[in-house]
Coordinates of N, CA and C in Angstrom, one line a residue:
Chain A
Q1 N 0.8 -1.2 0.0 CA 0.0 0.0 0.0 C 0.9 1.2 0.0
I2 N 0.8 2.0 -1.1 CA 1.6 3.2 -1.2 C 0.9 4.4 -0.6
T3 N 1.5 5.1 0.3 CA 1.0 6.3 0.9 C 2.0 7.4 0.9
L4 N 1.6 8.7 0.7 CA 2.4 9.8 0.8 C 1.7 10.9 1.6
K5 N 2.5 11.6 2.4 CA 2.0 12.7 3.2 C 2.9 13.9 3.2
E6 N 2.3 15.1 2.9 CA 3.1 16.3 2.9 C 3.0 17.0 4.2
S7 N 4.1 17.6 4.6 CA 4.1 18.3 5.9 C 5.0 19.6 5.7
G8 N 4.6 20.6 6.5 CA 5.4 21.9 6.4 C 4.5 23.0 7.0
P9 N 5.0 24.2 6.9 CA 4.2 25.3 7.4 C 3.0 25.6 6.6
T10 N 2.0 26.1 7.3 CA 0.7 26.5 6.6 C 0.8 27.9 6.2
L11 N 1.6 28.7 6.8 CA 1.7 30.1 6.6 C 3.2 30.6 6.5
V12 N 3.5 31.2 5.4 CA 4.8 31.8 5.3 C 4.7 33.2 4.9
K13 N 5.7 34.0 5.2 CA 5.7 35.4 4.9 C 6.4 35.6 3.5
P14 N 6.0 36.7 2.8 CA 6.7 37.0 1.6 C 8.2 37.1 1.8
T15 N 9.0 36.6 0.8 CA 10.4 36.6 0.8 C 11.0 35.4 1.5
Q16 N 10.2 34.7 2.4 CA 10.7 33.6 3.1 C 10.9 32.4 2.2
T17 N 11.6 31.4 2.8 CA 11.8 30.1 2.1 C 10.9 29.1 2.7
L18 N 10.2 28.4 1.8 CA 9.3 27.3 2.1 C 10.0 26.0 2.1
T19 N 9.9 25.2 3.1 CA 10.4 23.8 3.1 C 9.3 22.8 3.3
L20 N 9.0 22.0 2.4 CA 8.0 21.0 2.5 C 8.6 19.6 2.5
T21 N 8.1 18.7 3.3 CA 8.6 17.3 3.4 C 7.5 16.4 2.9
C22 N 7.8 15.4 2.1 CA 7.0 14.3 1.7 C 7.5 13.1 2.3
T23 N 6.7 12.5 3.2 CA 7.0 11.2 3.8 C 6.2 10.1 3.2
F24 N 6.8 9.1 2.8 CA 6.1 8.1 2.0 C 6.4 6.7 2.6
S25 N 5.5 5.8 2.2 CA 5.7 4.4 2.6 C 5.1 3.5 1.5
G26 N 5.5 2.3 1.5 CA 5.0 1.3 0.5 C 5.9 1.2 -0.8
F27 N 6.9 2.0 -0.8 CA 7.8 1.8 -2.0 C 9.2 2.4 -1.5
S28 N 10.2 2.1 -2.3 CA 11.5 2.6 -2.0 C 12.0 3.5 -3.2
L29 N 12.5 4.6 -2.8 CA 13.0 5.5 -3.8 C 14.4 5.1 -4.3
S30 N 14.8 4.0 -3.9 CA 16.1 3.4 -4.5 C 15.8 2.4 -5.6
T31 N 14.5 2.1 -5.8 CA 14.1 1.1 -6.8 C 14.1 1.8 -8.2
S32 N 14.8 1.1 -9.1 CA 15.0 1.6 -10.5 C 13.6 2.0 -11.1
G33 N 13.6 3.2 -11.7 CA 12.5 3.7 -12.4 C 11.5 4.5 -11.5
V34 N 11.6 4.5 -10.2 CA 10.7 5.2 -9.4 C 11.1 6.6 -9.2
A35 N 10.1 7.5 -9.1 CA 10.4 8.9 -8.8 C 9.3 9.5 -8.0
V36 N 9.6 10.6 -7.4 CA 8.6 11.4 -6.6 C 8.6 12.8 -7.1
G37 N 7.4 13.3 -7.3 CA 7.3 14.6 -7.8 C 6.5 15.5 -6.9
W38 N 6.6 16.8 -7.1 CA 5.8 17.8 -6.4 C 4.9 18.6 -7.5
I39 N 3.7 18.8 -7.1 CA 2.7 19.5 -7.9 C 2.0 20.5 -7.0
R40 N 1.6 21.6 -7.5 CA 0.8 22.5 -6.7 C -0.4 23.0 -7.4
Q41 N -1.4 23.5 -6.6 CA -2.6 23.9 -7.2 C -3.1 25.1 -6.4
P42 N -3.0 26.3 -7.0 CA -3.6 27.5 -6.4 C -5.1 27.3 -6.2
P43 N -5.7 28.0 -5.2 CA -7.1 27.8 -5.0 C -8.0 28.0 -6.2
G44 N -8.8 27.0 -6.6 CA -9.7 27.2 -7.7 C -9.0 27.1 -9.1
K45 N -7.7 26.8 -9.1 CA -7.0 26.8 -10.4 C -6.5 25.4 -10.7
A46 N -5.8 25.4 -11.8 CA -5.3 24.1 -12.3 C -4.0 23.6 -11.6
L47 N -3.7 22.4 -11.9 CA -2.5 21.8 -11.4 C -1.2 22.3 -12.1
E48 N -0.1 22.4 -11.4 CA 1.1 22.9 -12.0 C 2.2 22.0 -11.4
W49 N 3.0 21.3 -12.3 CA 4.1 20.5 -11.9 C 5.3 21.3 -11.6
L50 N 5.9 20.9 -10.5 CA 7.1 21.7 -10.0 C 8.4 21.0 -10.1
A51 N 8.5 19.8 -9.7 CA 9.8 19.2 -9.6 C 9.6 17.7 -9.5
L52 N 10.7 17.0 -9.9 CA 10.7 15.5 -9.9 C 12.1 15.0 -9.5
I53 N 12.2 14.0 -8.6 CA 13.5 13.4 -8.3 C 13.4 11.9 -8.5
Y54 N 14.4 11.4 -9.2 CA 14.4 10.0 -9.6 C 15.2 9.1 -8.6
W55 N 15.0 7.8 -8.7 CA 15.7 6.9 -7.9 C 17.2 7.1 -7.9
D56 N 17.7 7.5 -9.0 CA 19.2 7.7 -9.2 C 19.7 9.1 -8.8
D57 N 18.8 9.9 -8.2 CA 19.1 11.2 -7.8 C 19.1 12.2 -8.9
D58 N 18.7 11.8 -10.1 CA 18.5 12.8 -11.2 C 17.3 13.7 -10.8
K59 N 17.4 14.9 -11.2 CA 16.3 15.9 -10.8 C 15.9 16.7 -12.0
R60 N 14.6 17.0 -12.0 CA 14.0 17.9 -13.0 C 13.2 18.9 -12.3
Y61 N 13.2 20.2 -12.9 CA 12.5 21.3 -12.4 C 11.7 22.0 -13.4
S62 N 10.6 22.6 -13.0 CA 9.8 23.5 -13.8 C 10.8 24.7 -14.2
P63 N 10.9 24.9 -15.6 CA 11.8 26.0 -16.0 C 11.5 27.3 -15.4
S64 N 10.2 27.6 -15.2 CA 9.7 28.9 -14.7 C 10.1 29.1 -13.3
L65 N 10.3 28.0 -12.5 CA 10.6 28.1 -11.1 C 12.0 27.6 -10.7
K66 N 12.7 27.1 -11.7 CA 13.9 26.4 -11.5 C 14.9 27.1 -10.5
S67 N 15.0 28.5 -10.7 CA 15.9 29.2 -9.9 C 15.5 29.2 -8.4
R68 N 14.3 28.9 -8.1 CA 13.8 29.0 -6.7 C 13.6 27.6 -6.0
L69 N 13.7 26.5 -6.8 CA 13.4 25.2 -6.3 C 14.6 24.4 -6.1
T70 N 14.6 23.6 -5.0 CA 15.5 22.5 -4.8 C 14.8 21.3 -4.3
I71 N 15.0 20.1 -4.9 CA 14.4 18.9 -4.4 C 15.5 17.9 -4.0
T72 N 15.3 17.3 -2.9 CA 16.3 16.3 -2.4 C 15.6 15.1 -1.8
K73 N 16.3 14.0 -1.7 CA 15.7 12.8 -1.1 C 16.6 12.3 0.0
D74 N 15.9 11.6 1.0 CA 16.6 10.9 2.0 C 16.0 9.5 2.0
T75 N 16.7 8.6 1.3 CA 16.1 7.3 1.0 C 16.0 6.5 2.3
S76 N 16.9 6.7 3.3 CA 16.8 6.0 4.5 C 15.6 6.4 5.4
K77 N 15.1 7.6 5.2 CA 14.0 8.1 5.9 C 12.7 8.0 5.1
N78 N 12.8 7.6 3.9 CA 11.6 7.6 3.0 C 11.0 9.0 2.9
Q79 N 11.9 10.0 2.6 CA 11.4 11.4 2.5 C 12.0 12.1 1.3
V80 N 11.2 13.0 0.8 CA 11.6 13.9 -0.3 C 11.3 15.3 0.2
V81 N 12.2 16.2 0.1 CA 12.1 17.6 0.6 C 12.1 18.5 -0.6
L82 N 11.2 19.5 -0.6 CA 11.2 20.5 -1.6 C 11.4 21.9 -0.9
T83 N 12.3 22.6 -1.4 CA 12.5 24.0 -0.9 C 12.2 25.0 -2.0
M84 N 11.5 26.0 -1.7 CA 11.2 27.1 -2.6 C 11.5 28.4 -1.9
T85 N 12.4 29.2 -2.6 CA 12.9 30.4 -2.0 C 12.0 31.6 -2.4
N86 N 12.2 32.7 -1.7 CA 11.6 34.0 -2.1 C 10.1 33.8 -2.4
M87 N 9.4 33.3 -1.4 CA 7.9 33.1 -1.5 C 7.2 34.4 -1.7
D88 N 6.1 34.3 -2.5 CA 5.3 35.4 -2.9 C 3.8 35.0 -2.7
P89 N 2.9 36.0 -2.5 CA 1.5 35.6 -2.4 C 1.0 34.8 -3.5
V90 N 1.5 34.9 -4.7 CA 1.0 34.1 -5.8 C 1.4 32.7 -5.7
D91 N 2.3 32.3 -4.8 CA 2.7 30.9 -4.5 C 1.7 30.3 -3.6
T92 N 0.7 31.0 -3.1 CA -0.3 30.4 -2.2 C -1.0 29.3 -3.0
A93 N -1.0 28.1 -2.5 CA -1.5 26.9 -3.2 C -1.5 25.7 -2.3
T94 N -2.2 24.7 -2.7 CA -2.1 23.3 -2.1 C -0.9 22.6 -2.8
Y95 N 0.0 22.2 -2.0 CA 1.2 21.5 -2.6 C 1.0 20.0 -2.3
F96 N 1.1 19.2 -3.4 CA 1.0 17.8 -3.4 C 2.4 17.1 -3.7
C97 N 2.6 16.0 -3.1 CA 3.7 15.1 -3.6 C 3.0 13.9 -4.1
A98 N 3.7 13.2 -5.1 CA 3.1 12.1 -5.7 C 4.2 11.1 -6.2
H99 N 3.8 9.8 -6.2 CA 4.7 8.7 -6.6 C 4.6 8.6 -8.1
R100 N 5.7 8.5 -8.8 CA 5.7 8.3 -10.2 C 6.1 6.8 -10.5
R101 N 5.2 6.1 -11.1 CA 5.5 4.7 -11.4 C 6.5 4.7 -12.5
G102 N 7.4 3.7 -12.5 CA 8.5 3.7 -13.5 C 8.0 3.9 -14.9
G103 N 8.5 4.9 -15.6 CA 8.2 5.2 -17.0 C 6.9 5.8 -17.2
Q104 N 6.1 6.0 -16.2 CA 4.8 6.5 -16.3 C 4.6 7.8 -15.6
S105 N 3.3 8.1 -15.2 CA 3.1 9.3 -14.5 C 2.6 9.0 -13.1
F106 N 2.0 10.0 -12.4 CA 1.7 9.9 -11.0 C 0.5 9.1 -10.7
D107 N 0.8 8.0 -10.0 CA -0.4 7.1 -9.7 C -0.9 7.2 -8.2
Y108 N 0.0 7.6 -7.3 CA -0.4 7.8 -6.0 C 0.0 9.3 -5.5
W109 N -1.0 9.9 -4.9 CA -0.8 11.3 -4.4 C -1.0 11.4 -2.9
G110 N -0.3 12.3 -2.3 CA -0.7 12.7 -1.0 C -1.9 13.6 -1.0
R111 N -2.4 13.9 0.2 CA -3.7 14.7 0.3 C -3.4 16.1 0.1
G112 N -2.1 16.5 0.1 CA -1.8 17.9 -0.1 C -1.8 18.7 1.2
T113 N -1.0 19.8 1.1 CA -0.9 20.8 2.2 C -1.1 22.2 1.7
L114 N -2.0 22.9 2.3 CA -2.3 24.3 1.8 C -1.2 25.2 2.4
V115 N -0.5 25.9 1.6 CA 0.4 26.9 2.0 C 0.0 28.3 1.6
T116 N -0.2 29.2 2.6 CA -0.6 30.5 2.4 C 0.6 31.5 2.5
V117 N 0.8 32.3 1.6 CA 1.9 33.3 1.7 C 1.2 34.7 1.9
S118 N 1.5 35.2 3.1 CA 0.9 36.5 3.5 C 1.7 37.1 4.6
S119 N 1.8 38.4 4.6 CA 2.5 39.1 5.7 C 1.6 39.2 6.9
Chain B
D1 N 8.0 24.0 -23.9 CA 7.1 23.3 -23.1 C 5.9 22.8 -23.9
I2 N 5.4 21.6 -23.6 CA 4.2 21.1 -24.3 C 3.0 21.7 -23.7
V3 N 2.2 22.4 -24.4 CA 0.9 23.0 -23.9 C -0.2 22.0 -24.1
M4 N -1.0 21.7 -23.0 CA -2.1 20.9 -23.1 C -3.4 21.7 -23.0
T5 N -4.2 21.6 -24.0 CA -5.5 22.4 -24.0 C -6.7 21.6 -24.0
Q6 N -7.5 21.7 -23.0 CA -8.7 20.9 -22.9 C -9.9 21.7 -23.4
S7 N -10.9 20.9 -23.8 CA -12.2 21.5 -24.2 C -13.3 20.5 -23.9
P8 N -14.4 21.0 -23.5 CA -14.7 22.4 -23.1 C -14.1 22.6 -21.7
D9 N -14.3 23.9 -21.2 CA -13.9 24.2 -19.8 C -14.9 23.6 -18.8
S10 N -16.1 23.6 -19.2 CA -17.1 23.0 -18.4 C -18.2 22.3 -19.2
L11 N -18.8 21.3 -18.6 CA -19.7 20.4 -19.3 C -20.8 20.0 -18.4
A12 N -22.1 20.0 -18.8 CA -23.2 19.5 -18.0 C -23.9 18.4 -18.8
V13 N -24.0 17.3 -18.2 CA -24.5 16.1 -18.9 C -25.6 15.4 -18.0
S14 N -26.6 14.9 -18.6 CA -27.6 14.2 -17.8 C -27.1 12.9 -17.3
L15 N -27.6 12.5 -16.2 CA -27.3 11.1 -15.7 C -27.6 10.1 -16.7
G16 N -26.7 9.2 -16.9 CA -26.8 8.1 -17.8 C -26.4 8.4 -19.2
E17 N -26.1 9.7 -19.5 CA -25.7 10.1 -20.8 C -24.2 10.1 -20.9
R18 N -23.7 10.3 -22.1 CA -22.3 10.2 -22.4 C -21.6 11.6 -22.2
A19 N -20.4 11.6 -21.6 CA -19.7 12.8 -21.4 C -18.4 12.7 -22.2
T20 N -18.0 13.7 -22.9 CA -16.8 13.6 -23.7 C -15.9 14.9 -23.5
I21 N -14.7 14.6 -23.1 CA -13.7 15.7 -22.8 C -12.5 15.5 -23.7
N22 N -12.1 16.6 -24.3 CA -11.0 16.6 -25.3 C -9.8 17.3 -24.7
C23 N -8.6 16.8 -25.2 CA -7.4 17.3 -24.8 C -6.4 17.4 -26.0
K24 N -5.8 18.5 -26.3 CA -4.9 18.6 -27.4 C -3.6 19.1 -27.0
S25 N -2.6 18.4 -27.4 CA -1.2 18.8 -27.1 C -0.6 19.6 -28.2
S26 N 0.3 20.5 -27.8 CA 0.9 21.4 -28.8 C 2.0 20.7 -29.7
Q27 N 2.4 19.5 -29.3 CA 3.2 18.7 -30.1 C 2.9 17.2 -29.8
S28 N 3.3 16.3 -30.7 CA 3.0 14.9 -30.5 C 3.6 14.4 -29.2
V29 N 2.9 13.6 -28.5 CA 3.4 12.9 -27.3 C 3.4 11.4 -27.5
L30 N 3.5 11.0 -28.8 CA 3.6 9.6 -29.2 C 5.1 9.3 -29.3
L31 N 5.6 8.3 -28.6 CA 6.9 7.9 -28.7 C 6.9 6.7 -29.7
T32 N 7.5 6.9 -30.9 CA 7.3 5.9 -31.9 C 8.1 4.6 -31.6
S33 N 9.1 4.7 -30.8 CA 9.9 3.5 -30.5 C 9.1 2.5 -29.8
N34 N 8.1 2.9 -29.0 CA 7.3 1.9 -28.3 C 5.8 2.1 -28.6
N35 N 5.5 3.0 -29.5 CA 4.1 3.3 -29.9 C 3.2 3.6 -28.7
K36 N 3.7 4.4 -27.8 CA 2.9 4.7 -26.6 C 2.7 6.3 -26.6
N37 N 1.5 6.7 -26.2 CA 1.2 8.1 -26.0 C 1.3 8.4 -24.6
Y38 N 2.1 9.4 -24.3 CA 2.4 9.7 -22.9 C 1.4 10.7 -22.3
V39 N 0.2 10.3 -22.2 CA -0.9 11.1 -21.7 C -1.6 10.3 -20.6
V40 N -2.0 11.0 -19.5 CA -2.8 10.5 -18.5 C -4.0 11.4 -18.3
W41 N -5.1 10.8 -17.7 CA -6.3 11.5 -17.3 C -6.5 11.3 -15.8
Y42 N -6.8 12.5 -15.1 CA -7.1 12.4 -13.7 C -8.5 13.0 -13.4
Q43 N -9.0 12.5 -12.4 CA -10.3 13.0 -11.8 C -10.0 13.6 -10.5
Q44 N -10.5 14.8 -10.3 CA -10.3 15.5 -9.0 C -11.6 16.0 -8.4
K45 N -12.0 15.5 -7.3 CA -13.1 16.0 -6.5 C -12.7 17.0 -5.5
P46 N -13.7 17.9 -5.1 CA -13.3 19.0 -4.2 C -12.6 18.5 -2.9
G47 N -11.5 19.1 -2.5 CA -10.8 18.8 -1.3 C -10.0 17.5 -1.4
Q48 N -9.9 16.9 -2.6 CA -9.2 15.6 -2.7 C -8.0 15.8 -3.7
P49 N -7.0 14.9 -3.6 CA -6.0 15.0 -4.7 C -6.5 14.4 -5.9
P50 N -5.8 14.6 -7.0 CA -6.2 13.9 -8.3 C -6.1 12.4 -8.2
K51 N -7.0 11.8 -8.9 CA -7.0 10.3 -9.0 C -6.7 9.9 -10.4
L52 N -5.8 9.0 -10.5 CA -5.4 8.5 -11.9 C -6.5 7.6 -12.4
L53 N -7.0 8.0 -13.6 CA -8.0 7.2 -14.3 C -7.4 6.4 -15.4
I54 N -6.6 7.0 -16.3 CA -6.2 6.5 -17.6 C -4.7 6.8 -17.7
Y55 N -3.9 5.9 -18.2 CA -2.5 6.2 -18.5 C -2.2 5.6 -19.9
W56 N -1.1 6.0 -20.5 CA -0.8 5.6 -21.9 C -2.0 6.0 -22.8
A57 N -2.7 7.0 -22.4 CA -3.8 7.6 -23.2 C -5.0 6.7 -23.2
S58 N -4.9 5.4 -23.0 CA -6.1 4.6 -23.2 C -6.1 3.4 -22.2
T59 N -5.1 3.2 -21.3 CA -5.1 2.1 -20.4 C -5.8 2.5 -19.1
R60 N -6.8 1.8 -18.7 CA -7.5 2.1 -17.5 C -6.7 1.7 -16.3
E61 N -6.6 2.6 -15.3 CA -6.0 2.2 -14.1 C -6.8 1.1 -13.4
S62 N -6.1 0.3 -12.6 CA -6.8 -0.8 -11.9 C -7.9 -0.2 -10.9
G63 N -9.1 -0.8 -11.0 CA -10.1 -0.3 -10.1 C -11.0 0.8 -10.7
V64 N -10.6 1.3 -11.8 CA -11.4 2.4 -12.4 C -12.6 1.8 -13.2
P65 N -13.8 2.2 -13.0 CA -14.9 1.7 -13.7 C -14.8 1.7 -15.2
D66 N -15.3 0.7 -15.9 CA -15.1 0.6 -17.3 C -16.0 1.6 -18.1
R67 N -16.7 2.4 -17.5 CA -17.4 3.5 -18.2 C -16.4 4.6 -18.6
F68 N -15.2 4.6 -18.0 CA -14.2 5.6 -18.3 C -13.3 5.0 -19.4
N69 N -13.2 5.7 -20.5 CA -12.4 5.3 -21.6 C -11.6 6.4 -22.2
G70 N -10.3 6.1 -22.4 CA -9.4 7.1 -23.1 C -9.1 6.7 -24.5
S71 N -8.9 7.6 -25.4 CA -8.6 7.3 -26.7 C -7.8 8.5 -27.3
G72 N -7.2 8.2 -28.5 CA -6.5 9.3 -29.2 C -5.0 8.9 -29.4
S73 N -4.4 9.7 -30.2 CA -2.9 9.4 -30.4 C -2.3 10.7 -31.0
G74 N -1.0 10.8 -30.8 CA -0.3 12.0 -31.4 C -0.5 13.3 -30.6
T75 N -1.5 14.0 -31.0 CA -1.8 15.3 -30.4 C -3.2 15.5 -29.9
D76 N -4.1 14.5 -30.2 CA -5.5 14.7 -29.9 C -6.0 13.5 -29.1
F77 N -6.6 13.8 -27.9 CA -7.0 12.8 -27.0 C -8.4 13.1 -26.4
T78 N -9.0 12.0 -26.0 CA -10.4 12.1 -25.5 C -10.6 11.2 -24.3
L79 N -11.3 11.8 -23.3 CA -11.8 11.0 -22.2 C -13.3 10.9 -22.4
T80 N -13.8 9.7 -22.4 CA -15.3 9.5 -22.5 C -15.8 8.7 -21.3
I81 N -16.8 9.3 -20.7 CA -17.6 8.6 -19.7 C -18.9 8.1 -20.4
S82 N -19.0 6.8 -20.5 CA -20.1 6.3 -21.3 C -21.5 6.5 -20.8
S83 N -21.6 6.5 -19.5 CA -22.9 6.6 -18.8 C -22.7 7.4 -17.5
L84 N -22.9 8.7 -17.5 CA -22.6 9.5 -16.4 C -23.3 9.1 -15.1
Q85 N -22.5 8.9 -14.0 CA -23.1 8.6 -12.7 C -22.9 9.9 -11.8
A86 N -23.7 10.0 -10.8 CA -23.6 11.2 -9.9 C -22.2 11.3 -9.3
E87 N -21.6 10.2 -9.0 CA -20.3 10.3 -8.4 C -19.2 10.7 -9.4
D88 N -19.5 10.9 -10.6 CA -18.5 11.3 -11.6 C -18.4 12.8 -11.7
V89 N -19.2 13.5 -10.9 CA -19.1 15.0 -10.9 C -17.7 15.4 -10.3
A90 N -16.9 16.1 -11.1 CA -15.5 16.4 -10.7 C -14.9 17.3 -11.7
V91 N -13.7 17.6 -11.5 CA -12.9 18.3 -12.5 C -11.9 17.2 -13.1
Y92 N -11.8 17.2 -14.4 CA -10.9 16.2 -15.1 C -9.8 17.0 -15.7
Y93 N -8.6 16.4 -15.6 CA -7.4 17.0 -16.1 C -6.6 15.9 -17.0
C94 N -6.1 16.4 -18.1 CA -5.2 15.6 -18.9 C -3.8 16.1 -18.5
Q95 N -2.8 15.3 -18.7 CA -1.4 15.6 -18.4 C -0.5 14.8 -19.3
Q96 N 0.6 15.5 -19.8 CA 1.5 14.8 -20.6 C 2.8 14.5 -19.8
Y97 N 3.3 13.3 -20.0 CA 4.6 12.9 -19.4 C 5.6 12.5 -20.4
F98 N 5.4 13.0 -21.6 CA 6.4 12.7 -22.7 C 7.7 13.3 -22.4
N99 N 7.8 14.5 -21.8 CA 9.0 15.1 -21.3 C 8.7 16.1 -20.2
T100 N 9.8 16.4 -19.6 CA 9.6 17.5 -18.6 C 9.9 18.8 -19.2
P101 N 9.2 19.9 -18.8 CA 8.3 19.9 -17.7 C 7.0 19.2 -18.0
Y102 N 6.6 18.3 -17.1 CA 5.2 17.8 -17.2 C 4.2 18.9 -17.2
T103 N 3.2 18.8 -18.0 CA 2.2 19.9 -18.1 C 0.8 19.3 -18.1
F104 N -0.1 20.1 -17.5 CA -1.5 19.7 -17.3 C -2.4 20.6 -18.2
G105 N -3.5 20.0 -18.6 CA -4.5 20.9 -19.1 C -5.1 21.8 -18.1
Q106 N -6.0 22.7 -18.5 CA -6.5 23.7 -17.5 C -7.7 23.1 -16.7
G107 N -8.1 21.9 -17.1 CA -9.2 21.2 -16.4 C -10.6 21.4 -17.1
T108 N -11.4 20.4 -16.9 CA -12.8 20.5 -17.4 C -13.7 20.1 -16.2
K109 N -14.6 21.0 -15.9 CA -15.5 20.8 -14.8 C -16.8 20.1 -15.3
L110 N -17.0 18.9 -14.8 CA -18.2 18.1 -15.2 C -19.3 18.1 -14.2
E111 N -20.4 18.5 -14.6 CA -21.6 18.6 -13.7 C -22.8 17.8 -14.3
V112 N -23.7 17.6 -13.5 CA -25.0 16.9 -13.9 C -26.0 18.0 -14.3
K113 N -26.6 17.7 -15.5 CA -27.6 18.6 -16.1 C -28.9 18.4 -15.4

């Protein structure tokens, strides 16, 4: 049974750095082909892919946010961490982490965590 | 980036009737070496994460009712719900995973007429 859960602050101030943790179970991020991604969704809006980290530590980022994002993994803790610098109110969104099946797309998602950016 | 454009933005269908949602990619997402289209369809209900319905454009995820069908190839894709049930009210998204950045359509809101 694959599960993922996002954790982190619910409120951050503009210019601050957001750090979100995805804690998962039911799979290993050292298994060939597996990846974990981050996706966000502003209230009432569409999904936006942010970043992806592969089992071999390869990483991919959204070009529009690449300068602000860092994704890392701790295989021993079954965690993936996303940091986003210089937060702005437009970054207010529900942030999801998701398991990517080998060679495919996201089949299991966390419930998401709402992050509000406000002073 | 590959742009995914869904139509319509919203749709109202009577219970038991067919619902059709379209998705067009700005470039082909068909990998000719394996003849697979790198498109998925998700269903999202309020307050919930997206749920995977269809992958490889036409393969139903395990446990998904067979009234959900995906079709299309290259740049044009369709999600069809053959007989709408009340529990199908949701927003539906297509997404390409042909390359990064992965991109989503803007969503189609499906309601009961």
